[in-house]
XYZ file of C-alpha atoms in Angstrom:
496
model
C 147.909 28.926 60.599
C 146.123 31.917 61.686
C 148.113 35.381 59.851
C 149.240 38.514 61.770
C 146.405 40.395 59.595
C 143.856 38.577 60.360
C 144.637 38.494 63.957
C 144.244 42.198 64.189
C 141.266 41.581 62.045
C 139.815 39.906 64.811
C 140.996 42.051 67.181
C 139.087 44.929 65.073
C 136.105 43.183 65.204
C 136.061 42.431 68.767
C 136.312 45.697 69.807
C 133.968 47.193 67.621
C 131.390 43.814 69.272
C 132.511 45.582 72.866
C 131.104 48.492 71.507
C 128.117 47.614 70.241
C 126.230 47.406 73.500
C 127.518 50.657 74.397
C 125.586 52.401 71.536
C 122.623 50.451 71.551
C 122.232 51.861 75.571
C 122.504 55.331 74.590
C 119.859 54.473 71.846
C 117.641 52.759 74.190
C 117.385 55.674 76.675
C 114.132 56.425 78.023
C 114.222 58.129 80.924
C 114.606 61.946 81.608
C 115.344 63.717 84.932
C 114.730 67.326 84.753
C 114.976 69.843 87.484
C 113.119 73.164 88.392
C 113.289 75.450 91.039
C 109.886 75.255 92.908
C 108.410 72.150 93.981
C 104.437 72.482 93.382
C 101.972 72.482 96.593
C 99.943 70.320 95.409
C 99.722 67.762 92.042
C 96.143 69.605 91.247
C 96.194 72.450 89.242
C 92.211 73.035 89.908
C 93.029 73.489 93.057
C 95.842 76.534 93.672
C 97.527 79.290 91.649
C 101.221 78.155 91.422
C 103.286 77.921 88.663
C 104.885 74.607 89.739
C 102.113 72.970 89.906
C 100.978 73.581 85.872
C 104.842 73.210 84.835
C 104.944 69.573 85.847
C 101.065 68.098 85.441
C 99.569 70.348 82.697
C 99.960 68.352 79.433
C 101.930 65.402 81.348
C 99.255 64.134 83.753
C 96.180 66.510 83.007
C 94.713 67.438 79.966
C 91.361 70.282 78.871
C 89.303 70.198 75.958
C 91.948 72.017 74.082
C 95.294 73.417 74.792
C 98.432 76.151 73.612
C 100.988 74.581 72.010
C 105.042 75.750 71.878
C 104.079 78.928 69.467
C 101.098 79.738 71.371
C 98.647 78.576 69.171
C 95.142 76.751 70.205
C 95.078 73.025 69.372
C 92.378 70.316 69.652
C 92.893 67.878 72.926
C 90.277 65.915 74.483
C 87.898 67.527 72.206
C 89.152 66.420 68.906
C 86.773 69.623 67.491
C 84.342 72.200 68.108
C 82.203 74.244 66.303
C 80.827 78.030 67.498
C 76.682 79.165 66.880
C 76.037 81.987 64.698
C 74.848 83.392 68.191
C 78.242 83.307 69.690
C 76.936 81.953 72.725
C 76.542 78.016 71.697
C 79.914 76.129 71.725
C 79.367 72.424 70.591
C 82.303 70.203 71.213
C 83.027 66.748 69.706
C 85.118 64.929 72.153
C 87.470 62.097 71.749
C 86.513 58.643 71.463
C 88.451 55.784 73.726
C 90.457 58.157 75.863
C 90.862 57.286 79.466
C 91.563 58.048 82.544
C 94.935 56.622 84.481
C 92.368 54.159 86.485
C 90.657 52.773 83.208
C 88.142 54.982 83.442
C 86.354 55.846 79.809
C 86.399 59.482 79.409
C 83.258 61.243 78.649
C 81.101 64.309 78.215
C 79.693 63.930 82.050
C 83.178 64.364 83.246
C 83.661 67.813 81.479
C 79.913 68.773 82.826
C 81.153 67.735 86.774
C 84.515 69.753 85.751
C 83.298 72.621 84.911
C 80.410 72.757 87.525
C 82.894 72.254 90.235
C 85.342 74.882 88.826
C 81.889 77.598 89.009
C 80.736 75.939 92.771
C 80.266 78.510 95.336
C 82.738 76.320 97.361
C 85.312 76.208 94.257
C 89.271 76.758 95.122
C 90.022 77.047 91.399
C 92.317 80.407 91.199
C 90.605 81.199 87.597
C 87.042 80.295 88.859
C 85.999 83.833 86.414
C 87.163 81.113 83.722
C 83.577 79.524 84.097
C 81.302 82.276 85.285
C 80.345 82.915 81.575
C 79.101 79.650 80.930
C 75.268 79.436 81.343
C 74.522 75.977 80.715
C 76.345 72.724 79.725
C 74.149 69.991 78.300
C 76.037 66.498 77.468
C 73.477 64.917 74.339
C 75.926 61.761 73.930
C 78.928 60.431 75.210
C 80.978 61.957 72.967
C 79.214 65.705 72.526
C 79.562 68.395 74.759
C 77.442 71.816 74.447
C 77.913 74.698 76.355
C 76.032 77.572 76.114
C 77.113 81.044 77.791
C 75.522 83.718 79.121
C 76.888 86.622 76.684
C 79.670 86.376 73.877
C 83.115 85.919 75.632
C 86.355 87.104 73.418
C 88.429 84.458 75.427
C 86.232 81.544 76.209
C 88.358 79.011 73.963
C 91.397 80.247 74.986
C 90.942 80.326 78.641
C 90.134 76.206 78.432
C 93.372 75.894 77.471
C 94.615 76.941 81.264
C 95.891 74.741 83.756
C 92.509 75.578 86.144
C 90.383 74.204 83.292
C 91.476 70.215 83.042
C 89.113 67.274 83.096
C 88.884 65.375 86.382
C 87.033 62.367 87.098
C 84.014 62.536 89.824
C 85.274 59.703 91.606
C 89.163 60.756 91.849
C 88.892 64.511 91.995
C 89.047 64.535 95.857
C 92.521 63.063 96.294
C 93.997 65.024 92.712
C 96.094 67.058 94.800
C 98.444 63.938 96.328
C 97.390 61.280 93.854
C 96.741 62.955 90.347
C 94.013 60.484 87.995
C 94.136 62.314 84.322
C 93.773 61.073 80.888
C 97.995 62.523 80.108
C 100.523 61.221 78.465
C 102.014 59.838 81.826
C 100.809 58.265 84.669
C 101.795 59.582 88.369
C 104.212 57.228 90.810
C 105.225 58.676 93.165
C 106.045 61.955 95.282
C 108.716 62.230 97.648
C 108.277 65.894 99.251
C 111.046 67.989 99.051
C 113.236 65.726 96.060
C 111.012 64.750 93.514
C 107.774 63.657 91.481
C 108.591 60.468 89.293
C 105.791 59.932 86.350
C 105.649 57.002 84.032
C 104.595 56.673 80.503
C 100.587 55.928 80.113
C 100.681 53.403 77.474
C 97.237 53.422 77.608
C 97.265 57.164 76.160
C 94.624 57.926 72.913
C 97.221 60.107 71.262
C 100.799 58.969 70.056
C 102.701 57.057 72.561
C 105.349 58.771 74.018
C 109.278 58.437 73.458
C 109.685 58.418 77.346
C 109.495 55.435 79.647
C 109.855 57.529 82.734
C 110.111 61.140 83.787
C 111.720 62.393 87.060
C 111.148 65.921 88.222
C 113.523 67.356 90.881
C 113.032 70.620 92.638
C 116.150 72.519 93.269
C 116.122 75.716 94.982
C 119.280 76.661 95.167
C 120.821 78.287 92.093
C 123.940 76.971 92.291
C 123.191 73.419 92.896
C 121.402 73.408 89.436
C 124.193 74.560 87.692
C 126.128 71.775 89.524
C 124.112 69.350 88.784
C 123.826 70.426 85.069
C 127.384 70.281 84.827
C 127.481 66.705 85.954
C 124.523 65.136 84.582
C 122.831 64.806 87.414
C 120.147 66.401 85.850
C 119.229 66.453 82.277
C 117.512 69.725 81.982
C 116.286 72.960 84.080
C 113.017 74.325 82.431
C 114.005 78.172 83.841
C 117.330 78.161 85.512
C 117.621 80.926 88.209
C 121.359 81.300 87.957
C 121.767 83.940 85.067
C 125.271 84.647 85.402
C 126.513 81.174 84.592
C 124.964 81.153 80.953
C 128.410 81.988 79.766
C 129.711 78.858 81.613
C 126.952 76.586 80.760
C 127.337 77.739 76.739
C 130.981 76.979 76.814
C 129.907 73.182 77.822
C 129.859 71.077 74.762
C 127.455 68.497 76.322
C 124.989 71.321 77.176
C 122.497 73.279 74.950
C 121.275 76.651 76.501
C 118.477 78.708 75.520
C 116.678 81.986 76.110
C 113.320 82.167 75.934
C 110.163 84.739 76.395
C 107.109 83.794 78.982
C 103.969 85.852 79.749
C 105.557 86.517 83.005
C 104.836 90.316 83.806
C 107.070 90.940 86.812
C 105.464 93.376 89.395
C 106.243 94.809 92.428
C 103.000 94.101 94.068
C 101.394 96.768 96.053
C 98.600 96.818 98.790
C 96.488 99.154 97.154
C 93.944 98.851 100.112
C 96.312 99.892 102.988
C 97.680 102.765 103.992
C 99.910 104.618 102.991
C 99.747 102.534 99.730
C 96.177 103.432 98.788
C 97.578 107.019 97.974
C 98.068 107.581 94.594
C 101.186 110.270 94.665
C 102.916 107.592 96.900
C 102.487 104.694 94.267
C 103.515 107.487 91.785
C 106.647 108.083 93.677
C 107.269 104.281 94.138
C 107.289 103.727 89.958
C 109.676 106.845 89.489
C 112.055 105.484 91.935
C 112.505 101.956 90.164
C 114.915 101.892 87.657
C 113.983 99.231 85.553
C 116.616 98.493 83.674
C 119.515 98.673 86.547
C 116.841 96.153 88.472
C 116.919 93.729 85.519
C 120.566 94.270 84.626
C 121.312 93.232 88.373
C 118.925 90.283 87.935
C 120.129 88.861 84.806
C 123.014 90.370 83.668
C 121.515 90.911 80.263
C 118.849 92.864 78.445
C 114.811 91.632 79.049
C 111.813 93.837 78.131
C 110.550 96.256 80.422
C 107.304 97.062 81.138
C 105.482 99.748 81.954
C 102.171 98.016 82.641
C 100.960 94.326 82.887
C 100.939 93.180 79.344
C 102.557 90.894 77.129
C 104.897 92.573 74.580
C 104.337 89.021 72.357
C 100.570 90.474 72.346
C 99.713 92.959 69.190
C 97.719 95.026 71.499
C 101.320 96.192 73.646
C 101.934 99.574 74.181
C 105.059 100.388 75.395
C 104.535 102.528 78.832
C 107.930 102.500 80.354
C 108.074 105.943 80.021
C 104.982 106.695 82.148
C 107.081 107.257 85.327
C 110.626 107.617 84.222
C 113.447 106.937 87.029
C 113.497 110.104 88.533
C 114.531 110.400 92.339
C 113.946 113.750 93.353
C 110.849 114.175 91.334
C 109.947 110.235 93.699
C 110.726 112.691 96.798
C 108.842 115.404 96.183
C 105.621 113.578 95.370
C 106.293 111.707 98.641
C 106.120 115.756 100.307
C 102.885 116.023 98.674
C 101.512 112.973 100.080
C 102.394 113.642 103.326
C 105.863 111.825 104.074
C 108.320 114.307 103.253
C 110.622 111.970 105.367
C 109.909 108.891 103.969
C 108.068 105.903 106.040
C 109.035 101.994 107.032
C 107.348 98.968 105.398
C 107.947 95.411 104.383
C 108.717 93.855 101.062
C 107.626 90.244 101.473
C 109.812 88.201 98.909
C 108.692 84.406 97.433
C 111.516 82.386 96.639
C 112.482 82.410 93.309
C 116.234 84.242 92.310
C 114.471 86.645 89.954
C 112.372 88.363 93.217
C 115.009 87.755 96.215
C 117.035 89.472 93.794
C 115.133 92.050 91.953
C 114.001 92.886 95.972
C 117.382 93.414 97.310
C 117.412 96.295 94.534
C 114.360 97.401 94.653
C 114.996 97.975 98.447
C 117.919 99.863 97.739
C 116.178 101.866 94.845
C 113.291 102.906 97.618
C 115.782 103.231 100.287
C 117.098 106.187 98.056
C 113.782 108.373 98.941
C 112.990 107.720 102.017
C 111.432 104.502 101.917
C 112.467 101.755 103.857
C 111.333 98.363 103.135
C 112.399 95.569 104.915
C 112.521 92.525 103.626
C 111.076 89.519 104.813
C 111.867 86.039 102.714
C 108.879 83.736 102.597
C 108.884 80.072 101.387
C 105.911 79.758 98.572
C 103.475 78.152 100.398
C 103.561 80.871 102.991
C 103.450 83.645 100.150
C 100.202 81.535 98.760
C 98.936 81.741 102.370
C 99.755 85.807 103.768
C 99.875 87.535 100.732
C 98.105 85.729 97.833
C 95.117 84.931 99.913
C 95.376 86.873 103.147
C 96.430 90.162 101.713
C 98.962 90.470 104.716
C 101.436 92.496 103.180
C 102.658 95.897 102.173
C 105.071 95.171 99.068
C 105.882 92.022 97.541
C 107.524 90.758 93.720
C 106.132 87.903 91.730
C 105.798 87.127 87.963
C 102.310 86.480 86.572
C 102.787 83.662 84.262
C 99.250 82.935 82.744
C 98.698 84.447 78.979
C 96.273 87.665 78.223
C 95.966 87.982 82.232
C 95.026 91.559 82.457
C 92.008 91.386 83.857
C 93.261 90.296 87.070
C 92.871 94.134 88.402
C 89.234 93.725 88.185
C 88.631 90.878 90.505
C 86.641 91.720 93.271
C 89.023 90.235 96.450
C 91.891 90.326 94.092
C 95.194 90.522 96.487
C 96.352 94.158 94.962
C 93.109 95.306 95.852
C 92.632 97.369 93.332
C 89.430 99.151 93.156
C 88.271 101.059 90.493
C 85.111 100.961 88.603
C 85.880 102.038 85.167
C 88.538 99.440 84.944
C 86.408 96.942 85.552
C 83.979 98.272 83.031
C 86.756 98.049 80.613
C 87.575 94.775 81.270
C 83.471 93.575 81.540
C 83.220 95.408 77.643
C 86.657 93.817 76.360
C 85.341 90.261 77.327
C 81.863 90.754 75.067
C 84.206 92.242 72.247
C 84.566 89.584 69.669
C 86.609 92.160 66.825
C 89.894 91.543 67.493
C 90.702 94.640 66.395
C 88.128 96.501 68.414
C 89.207 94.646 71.887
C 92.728 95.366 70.954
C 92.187 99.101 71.043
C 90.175 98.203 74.282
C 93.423 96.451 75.519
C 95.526 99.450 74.941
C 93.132 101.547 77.429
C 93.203 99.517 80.133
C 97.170 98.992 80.057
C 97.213 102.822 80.239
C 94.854 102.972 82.881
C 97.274 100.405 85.252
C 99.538 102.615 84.150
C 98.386 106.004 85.153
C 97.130 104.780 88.340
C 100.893 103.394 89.065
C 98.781 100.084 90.511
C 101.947 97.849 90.695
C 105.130 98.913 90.206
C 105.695 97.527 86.493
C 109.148 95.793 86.116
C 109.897 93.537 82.919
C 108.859 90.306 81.194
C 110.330 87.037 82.847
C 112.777 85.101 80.519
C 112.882 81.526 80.439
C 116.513 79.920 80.320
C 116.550 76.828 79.460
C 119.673 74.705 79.989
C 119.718 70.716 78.427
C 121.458 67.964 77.518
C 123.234 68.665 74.299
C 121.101 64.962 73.112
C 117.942 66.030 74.417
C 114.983 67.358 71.846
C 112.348 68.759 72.243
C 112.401 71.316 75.073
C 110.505 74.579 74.687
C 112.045 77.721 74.237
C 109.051 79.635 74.943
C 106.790 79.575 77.528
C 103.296 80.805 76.248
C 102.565 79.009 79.333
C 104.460 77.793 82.143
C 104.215 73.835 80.929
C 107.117 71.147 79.855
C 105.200 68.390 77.665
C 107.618 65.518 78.233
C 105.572 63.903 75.354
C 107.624 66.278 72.741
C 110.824 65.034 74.490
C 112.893 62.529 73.542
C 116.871 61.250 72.822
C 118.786 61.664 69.533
């Protein structure tokens, strides 16, 4: 005769057998869906300057010789190590053995010779093509042994093979990278569906530790509010920069949610035409940066404090000098420097905004701010691909606002073509004597005279330093809180 105790013993047991399965699925999870707000152009990161495009293949399907990791530190990749000449010039790298490409492909030292010659080409679309101008030679005396050999010492050789523009690609796939990436990453690509999402799966073939992730889904969500939605019900499992600020409070409060906030290398500008009139006048682009009032523009942004900056440079980097105060918010003083120029009553122009919350927004202020002395900028939205296209590469506008997101990227201002169009010849001799300075403490005081320089000359207007909220699954590990570049490794991620 079966007792009343060990009836509910049985009962006990069954119920904890119902939820057995129930655990052992939530240990067993191996997929991740995570969202962010611009979908990338392309899947080739050799191949255009966007940010989306490095945020979901650098590290995942792509990989350089070396690359940054979470702190911002240089770490071995597909060259396992490398060793440096006493002349400077001579970089030897030992690359590593029984990597692959997606397609089976062995990976070798004549794919990092056709990489880097293509990246130099005179027909080259790689966006950091000055990358690879140093490099004088590249000899390959094994499989496994790559030497390069520059033309002069270069301060920021190593690092700059860390970028998304400097990848290993594969002779025979290069050519169709952009729709159907081949790397030797972590994960594999599946498919693209143009306007949802990019679905990746795990490379079990990968050299280095096999990732906790099965699959990987990235879903591009413009709207602000839809991310937060789709936080809020799982939809999604994580934003890597979430444009909608003010619901940080919300998203904290959410026990299932883990919210952080983050630094980048993002300088914020308010690009200017430098080349067209009335723009190419300096006491105009000095009236422009003491009519912005930085803090109001990133207060009405974010809701909370960033850093400012008064020139384009990292406040992360030791060389920083803090140049907010250059042009202090000061309307009238704006006004009368307008009078001097010649538009005591102001003049009409555009202000061509990308999408991304962080410019519509910062531009509907900014507008206002300029509106204030005389200056009236109307604003024209642009989807990204048509900011790439008119003011990237066409230099068709007056006034536009972007964040530059690549590390130690200074010497953008002395790129001959370069869309500010910024021309000045000292500045690029500063920038030609910082890259053959190998003291660190010499090229940092080199640094700190070409920020003034921007600076003085009022180039761009100078805003602050992008943050990077990050909003995840309460379970999820593994995310970075700091974006020393714009990248999410879904090889660090995985389910507790």
């Amino acid at each position: 005769m079966t007792t009343r105790r060990e009836l509910l013993a049985g009962a006990g047991l069954a119920a904890l057998a119902a939820q057995l399965p129930v655990v052992a699925l939530a240990q067993a999870k191996d997929s991740v869906t995570l969202a962010q707000t611009l979908e990338p152009p392309t899947l080739d990161p050799t191949s255009g300057a966007a940010q989306a495009i490095r945020e979901v293949t650098l590290q995942n399907i792509f990989e350089g010789l070396v690359k940054i990791d979470r702190t911002g530190k240089l770490q071995p990749c597909l060259a396992e190590s490398w060793q440096i000449a006493d002349d400077n010039v001579t970089y030897r790298f030992k690359l590593r053995q029984g990597a692959k490409f997606h397609d089976d492909t062995p990976f070798t030292a004549e794919q990092v010779k056709f990489s880097f010659e293509r990246a130099v080409a005179p027909d080259s679309t790689n966006a950091q093509r000055q990358l690879f101008t140093p490099i004088a030679e590249i000899t390959t005396p094994d499989p496994a042994t790559v030497v390069i050999k520059l033309k002069q010492p270069t301060a920021n050789f190593l690092f700059g093979l860390a970028w998304g523009d400097a990848v290993i690609v594969a002779p025979a796939t290069a050519a169709n990278n952009k729709t159907n990436p081949v790397g030797t990453g972590p994960f594999k690509f599946v498919r693209w569906n143009r306007g949802d999402r990019l679905e990746l799966a795990r490379n079990d073939g990968y050299w280095g530790e096999k990732p906790a992730l099965a699959k990987a889904i990235f879903r591009f969500m413009s709207d602000p509010q839809a991310q937060v939605a789709a936080l809020r019900a799982g939809d999604v499992d994580a934003h890597t920069n979430l444009s909608a600020p003010e619901a940080v409070p919300q998203l904290r409060a959410d026990p299932k949610l883990k919210v952080t906030i983050g630094g980048t290398e993002g300088e914020t500008v308010l690009a200017t035409n430098n080349a067209k009139p009335p723009f190419d006048n300096l006491k105009v682009r000095q009236a422009i940066a003491h009519a912005l009032d930085r803090k109001t523009i990133a207060l009405g942004v974010y809701g909370f404090d960033v850093n400012l900056i008064g020139s384009h440079f990292s406040p992360l980097h030791p060389a920083y000098v803090d140049l907010t105060g250059t042009y202090p918010y000061d309307p009238a003083k704006a006004k009368a420097l307008l009078a001097e120029a010649g538009f005591p009553n102001g003049f009409n122009c555009t202000l061509k905004l990308p999408p991304p919350s962080y410019a519509r927004r910062s531009g509907e202020i900014v507008a206002a701010l300029l509106s204030q002395i005389g200056i009236n900028a109307a604003i024209e939205p642009l989807e990204f691909p048509q900011w790439l296209e008119r003011v990237f590469r066409n230099k068709d506008y007056d006034l536009s606002i972007i964040a530059h997101t690549e590390p130690l990227d200074i010497d953008i201002y002395a790129r001959d073509g370069y869309y500010f169009q910024y021309k000045d010849p000292d500045f690029k001799a500063l920038i030609a004597k910082i890259a053959v300075t190998l003291p660190e403490a010499e090229r940092n005081e080199l640094y700190k005279q070409a920020q003034r320089k921007l600076a003085q000359d009022a180039v761009n207007g100078f805003l602050f330093i992008l943050p990077k909220i990050t909003v995840a699954n309460a379970a999820l590990e593994g995310m970075w809180t700091d974006w020393p570049l714009p990248v999410t490794p879904l090889a660090e991620l995985r389910w507790r």
